[in-house]
Amino acid sequence: MTMTLEGARSVAAVILEPVPGANGVLVPPPEYWPMVRAACDAEGALLIADEVLTGFGRTGKAFGYQHWSVTPDIITCAKGLTSGYQPLGAVIVHDRVARYFDDHLLACGLTYYAHPTACAAAVETLKLYDDEQLFANAARLGPVLRRELDAVAARLPGRTFVRSLGLLGALEIEAPAAAWTRLGHELAARKLSLHDDARRGTCVVAPPLCITDDELVYGVRGLGDAAVAAFGAGGAAATATTAAGDAP
């Protein structure tokens, strides 16, 4: 992998989500992140991991990038930092970046910078992650989620793709817009809250990290019932993409 669009050493940084979520949980192949890291090193560019979605256990590790043998220069994070109970984001930098600011002032500030209420929520959230072993729970249940999503895909007609890593998964279903509208109604009737996107043809599953085996199976099978009601039943085998660490 090389950076040629802007010319040699013209790229300051590359910003990537370890697993893009809004685009349908696109789990990269194992060689992708090491290739990006090598390209950044060759060009003197920083590698920034956007861990707003994947950080704090969502993929079964503390941060999503840890599934591959790379270390980013900068990590951006939010969401899981307080579990959504308070608005808070953070930027984590590698020593090689931090050392620059030993002799160079970084003059910046925000109105609610380091707000004590938000920071207190973050401290307690991080403690709960550790006390309740929620990252390990996400890693343990990753194969269960994958197995159940594969089972849903096998019930549907046409081509259905399954992607997952930890407790982040997606079904990509080829179906008309009207069927996706029906899916929304069927999910609501079953009191299931999922991110379904007719435009991209994806249904994203991201259950809470504290979920139990029985709750996860119940929820995904409910999704399967809703999907069959919306898209119809079929017996064709699903086409499943490979997700690192989540063998069925």
Short mmCIF file of C-alpha atoms in Angstrom, two decimals:
data_model
loop_
_atom_site.label_atom_id
_atom_site.label_comp_id
_atom_site.label_asym_id
_atom_site.label_seq_id
_atom_site.Cartn_x
_atom_site.Cartn_y
_atom_site.Cartn_z
CA MET A 1 0.00 0.00 0.00
CA THR A 2 1.37 3.43 -0.97
CA MET A 3 0.06 6.98 -0.75
CA THR A 4 0.25 8.49 -4.20
CA LEU A 5 -2.78 10.77 -4.53
CA GLU A 6 -1.14 13.91 -3.11
CA GLY A 7 2.50 13.12 -3.83
CA ALA A 8 5.37 11.94 -1.66
CA ARG A 9 5.23 12.89 2.05
CA SER A 10 2.22 15.18 1.58
CA VAL A 11 -0.15 13.29 3.90
CA ALA A 12 -0.19 14.51 7.51
CA ALA A 13 -2.40 11.77 8.93
CA VAL A 14 -4.69 8.89 8.06
CA ILE A 15 -7.90 8.60 10.11
CA LEU A 16 -9.73 5.27 10.12
CA GLU A 17 -12.31 3.40 12.15
CA PRO A 18 -10.97 -0.07 13.00
CA VAL A 19 -14.38 -1.40 11.93
CA PRO A 20 -16.58 1.14 10.11
CA GLY A 21 -20.00 0.80 11.70
CA ALA A 22 -22.33 3.20 9.88
CA ASN A 23 -21.27 1.66 6.56
CA GLY A 24 -22.41 -1.78 7.68
CA VAL A 25 -19.76 -3.21 10.06
CA LEU A 26 -17.02 -3.66 7.47
CA VAL A 27 -14.53 -5.94 9.21
CA PRO A 28 -11.20 -5.50 7.40
CA PRO A 29 -9.02 -8.43 6.32
CA PRO A 30 -6.15 -9.20 8.73
CA GLU A 31 -3.49 -7.63 6.51
CA TYR A 32 -5.27 -4.28 6.09
CA TRP A 33 -4.27 -2.39 9.25
CA PRO A 34 -0.62 -3.53 9.13
CA MET A 35 -0.49 -2.30 5.51
CA VAL A 36 -1.90 1.10 6.52
CA ARG A 37 0.58 1.34 9.40
CA ALA A 38 3.48 0.55 7.08
CA ALA A 39 2.30 3.12 4.53
CA CYS A 40 2.01 5.80 7.23
CA ASP A 41 5.49 5.00 8.51
CA ALA A 42 6.92 5.19 4.99
CA GLU A 43 5.37 8.62 4.42
CA GLY A 44 5.92 10.05 7.90
CA ALA A 45 2.16 10.29 8.45
CA LEU A 46 0.31 9.81 11.72
CA LEU A 47 -2.14 6.93 12.03
CA ILE A 48 -5.28 7.95 13.91
CA ALA A 49 -7.73 5.28 15.09
CA ASP A 50 -11.29 6.56 15.43
CA GLU A 51 -12.48 4.37 18.31
CA VAL A 52 -15.70 6.27 19.05
CA LEU A 53 -17.73 3.20 18.07
CA THR A 54 -15.29 0.34 18.57
CA GLY A 55 -13.55 1.51 21.75
CA PHE A 56 -14.17 0.18 25.25
CA GLY A 57 -14.94 -3.44 24.55
CA ARG A 58 -17.41 -3.33 21.67
CA THR A 59 -15.32 -5.74 19.57
CA GLY A 60 -14.17 -7.89 22.48
CA LYS A 61 -10.98 -5.93 23.14
CA ALA A 62 -10.45 -2.61 24.89
CA PHE A 63 -9.91 -0.95 21.50
CA GLY A 64 -10.68 -2.25 18.05
CA TYR A 65 -7.19 -1.72 16.64
CA GLN A 66 -5.89 -4.34 19.09
CA HIS A 67 -7.22 -7.10 16.84
CA TRP A 68 -4.28 -6.38 14.54
CA SER A 69 -0.58 -6.04 15.29
CA VAL A 70 -0.45 -2.26 14.98
CA THR A 71 -0.23 0.72 17.31
CA PRO A 72 -1.84 4.01 16.24
CA ASP A 73 -0.26 7.36 17.01
CA ILE A 74 -3.54 8.88 18.17
CA ILE A 75 -6.83 7.39 19.39
CA THR A 76 -10.09 9.31 19.49
CA CYS A 77 -12.83 7.94 21.73
CA ALA A 78 -16.20 8.86 23.24
CA LYS A 79 -19.49 6.92 23.62
CA GLY A 80 -18.24 3.98 25.69
CA LEU A 81 -16.09 6.28 27.80
CA THR A 82 -19.18 7.14 29.87
CA SER A 83 -21.54 4.53 28.41
CA GLY A 84 -23.54 7.47 27.10
CA TYR A 85 -24.61 8.72 30.52
CA GLN A 86 -22.66 11.96 30.08
CA PRO A 87 -21.26 13.60 26.92
CA LEU A 88 -17.49 13.16 26.97
CA GLY A 89 -14.78 12.56 24.40
CA ALA A 90 -11.06 12.02 24.75
CA VAL A 91 -7.91 11.96 22.64
CA ILE A 92 -5.17 9.49 23.56
CA VAL A 93 -1.71 10.04 22.08
CA HIS A 94 1.40 7.89 21.83
CA ASP A 95 4.53 8.98 23.70
CA ARG A 96 6.19 9.96 20.43
CA VAL A 97 3.38 12.46 19.83
CA ALA A 98 3.13 13.65 23.43
CA ARG A 99 6.86 14.39 23.63
CA TYR A 100 6.50 17.09 20.97
CA PHE A 101 4.35 19.12 23.35
CA ASP A 102 6.97 19.05 26.09
CA ASP A 103 8.52 22.02 24.29
CA HIS A 104 5.58 23.27 22.20
CA LEU A 105 2.52 24.81 23.80
CA LEU A 106 -0.82 23.35 22.72
CA ALA A 107 -3.15 26.31 23.23
CA CYS A 108 -6.74 25.08 23.14
CA GLY A 109 -9.78 24.94 25.34
CA LEU A 110 -13.49 24.18 25.36
CA THR A 111 -16.32 25.62 27.41
CA TYR A 112 -17.02 22.27 29.06
CA TYR A 113 -13.46 20.99 29.00
CA ALA A 114 -12.91 18.25 31.64
CA HIS A 115 -16.37 18.81 33.13
CA PRO A 116 -16.35 17.17 36.58
CA THR A 117 -19.72 15.45 36.17
CA ALA A 118 -18.76 13.89 32.84
CA CYS A 119 -15.35 12.87 34.17
CA ALA A 120 -16.97 11.28 37.24
CA ALA A 121 -19.21 9.24 34.93
CA ALA A 122 -16.15 8.13 32.97
CA VAL A 123 -14.27 7.05 36.09
CA GLU A 124 -17.21 4.96 37.30
CA THR A 125 -17.81 3.49 33.84
CA LEU A 126 -14.19 2.38 33.52
CA LYS A 127 -14.42 0.82 36.98
CA LEU A 128 -17.53 -1.14 35.99
CA TYR A 129 -15.86 -2.42 32.83
CA ASP A 130 -13.13 -3.89 35.01
CA ASP A 131 -15.27 -5.08 37.93
CA GLU A 132 -17.83 -6.84 35.73
CA GLN A 133 -15.32 -8.07 33.10
CA LEU A 134 -17.45 -6.65 30.30
CA PHE A 135 -14.71 -6.70 27.66
CA ALA A 136 -14.23 -10.41 28.29
CA ASN A 137 -17.99 -10.93 28.09
CA ALA A 138 -18.06 -9.28 24.67
CA ALA A 139 -15.20 -11.48 23.48
CA ARG A 140 -16.88 -14.62 24.82
CA LEU A 141 -20.23 -13.81 23.21
CA GLY A 142 -18.77 -12.77 19.85
CA PRO A 143 -18.97 -16.31 18.41
CA VAL A 144 -22.52 -16.67 19.78
CA LEU A 145 -23.61 -13.51 17.98
CA ARG A 146 -21.96 -14.72 14.78
CA ARG A 147 -23.62 -18.14 15.02
CA GLU A 148 -27.06 -16.64 15.55
CA LEU A 149 -26.65 -14.11 12.73
CA ASP A 150 -25.59 -16.92 10.39
CA ALA A 151 -28.76 -18.77 11.40
CA VAL A 152 -30.88 -15.71 10.60
CA ALA A 153 -29.22 -15.36 7.20
CA ALA A 154 -29.92 -19.01 6.41
CA ARG A 155 -33.65 -18.38 6.93
CA LEU A 156 -33.85 -15.57 4.37
CA PRO A 157 -34.25 -15.67 0.60
CA GLY A 158 -31.63 -14.35 -1.79
CA ARG A 159 -28.12 -13.22 -0.93
CA THR A 160 -27.45 -12.26 2.66
CA PHE A 161 -24.03 -11.37 4.04
CA VAL A 162 -23.00 -11.63 7.69
CA ARG A 163 -20.19 -9.62 9.29
CA SER A 164 -19.24 -9.43 12.95
CA LEU A 165 -16.47 -8.81 15.44
CA GLY A 166 -17.15 -9.16 19.15
CA LEU A 167 -20.57 -7.72 19.97
CA LEU A 168 -20.77 -5.73 16.76
CA GLY A 169 -22.47 -7.42 13.85
CA ALA A 170 -24.47 -6.76 10.72
CA LEU A 171 -26.69 -8.46 8.20
CA GLU A 172 -26.51 -7.16 4.63
CA ILE A 173 -29.72 -8.14 2.87
CA GLU A 174 -30.67 -7.60 -0.76
CA ALA A 175 -34.33 -6.52 -0.60
CA PRO A 176 -36.59 -3.72 -1.90
CA ALA A 177 -37.22 -0.59 0.16
CA ALA A 178 -40.78 -1.65 0.98
CA ALA A 179 -39.47 -4.79 2.68
CA TRP A 180 -37.14 -2.69 4.83
CA THR A 181 -40.10 -0.57 5.89
CA ARG A 182 -41.89 -3.76 6.94
CA LEU A 183 -38.80 -4.80 8.89
CA GLY A 184 -38.97 -1.60 10.93
CA HIS A 185 -42.58 -2.34 11.85
CA GLU A 186 -41.81 -5.97 12.69
CA LEU A 187 -38.89 -4.98 14.93
CA ALA A 188 -41.02 -2.40 16.74
CA ALA A 189 -43.75 -4.97 17.31
CA ARG A 190 -41.17 -7.19 19.01
CA LYS A 191 -39.71 -4.26 20.98
CA LEU A 192 -36.31 -4.69 19.33
CA SER A 193 -34.19 -1.60 18.73
CA LEU A 194 -31.68 -2.02 15.90
CA HIS A 195 -30.06 0.22 13.31
CA ASP A 196 -31.63 -0.83 10.01
CA ASP A 197 -30.62 1.11 6.92
CA ALA A 198 -32.61 0.44 3.75
CA ARG A 199 -30.28 2.63 1.70
CA ARG A 200 -27.30 0.41 2.43
CA GLY A 201 -29.33 -2.74 2.96
CA THR A 202 -27.87 -3.39 6.39
CA CYS A 203 -29.14 -4.19 9.84
CA VAL A 204 -26.56 -3.51 12.57
CA VAL A 205 -26.65 -5.42 15.86
CA ALA A 206 -24.74 -3.93 18.80
CA PRO A 207 -26.14 -5.26 22.09
CA PRO A 208 -25.01 -4.00 25.50
CA LEU A 209 -21.76 -5.50 26.73
CA CYS A 210 -23.50 -6.78 29.87
CA ILE A 211 -25.91 -8.96 27.88
CA THR A 212 -26.24 -12.63 28.82
CA ASP A 213 -26.14 -15.65 26.53
CA ASP A 214 -29.89 -16.20 26.80
CA GLU A 215 -30.72 -12.55 26.19
CA LEU A 216 -28.48 -12.40 23.13
CA VAL A 217 -29.93 -15.56 21.60
CA TYR A 218 -33.48 -14.41 22.33
CA GLY A 219 -32.89 -11.02 20.74
CA VAL A 220 -31.19 -12.25 17.57
CA ARG A 221 -33.79 -14.96 17.04
CA GLY A 222 -36.43 -12.26 17.41
CA LEU A 223 -34.60 -10.35 14.69
CA GLY A 224 -34.76 -13.51 12.59
CA ASP A 225 -38.52 -13.78 13.05
CA ALA A 226 -38.94 -10.11 12.14
CA ALA A 227 -36.71 -10.50 9.08
CA VAL A 228 -38.64 -13.53 7.81
CA ALA A 229 -41.92 -11.63 8.28
CA ALA A 230 -40.50 -8.68 6.33
CA PHE A 231 -38.40 -10.35 3.63
CA GLY A 232 -39.98 -13.78 3.37
CA ALA A 233 -38.49 -17.19 4.07
CA GLY A 234 -35.91 -18.98 2.00
CA GLY A 235 -33.64 -21.97 2.17
CA ALA A 236 -30.63 -20.60 0.33
CA ALA A 237 -27.34 -20.72 2.17
CA ALA A 238 -26.07 -17.38 3.38
CA THR A 239 -22.91 -15.84 2.03
CA ALA A 240 -20.83 -14.94 5.07
CA THR A 241 -17.73 -12.78 5.12
CA THR A 242 -14.92 -13.71 7.47
CA ALA A 243 -14.62 -11.76 10.71
CA ALA A 244 -11.36 -12.02 12.62
CA GLY A 245 -11.75 -13.73 15.96
CA ASP A 246 -15.38 -14.72 15.51
CA ALA A 247 -15.42 -18.23 14.13
CA PRO A 248 -18.94 -19.68 14.33
#
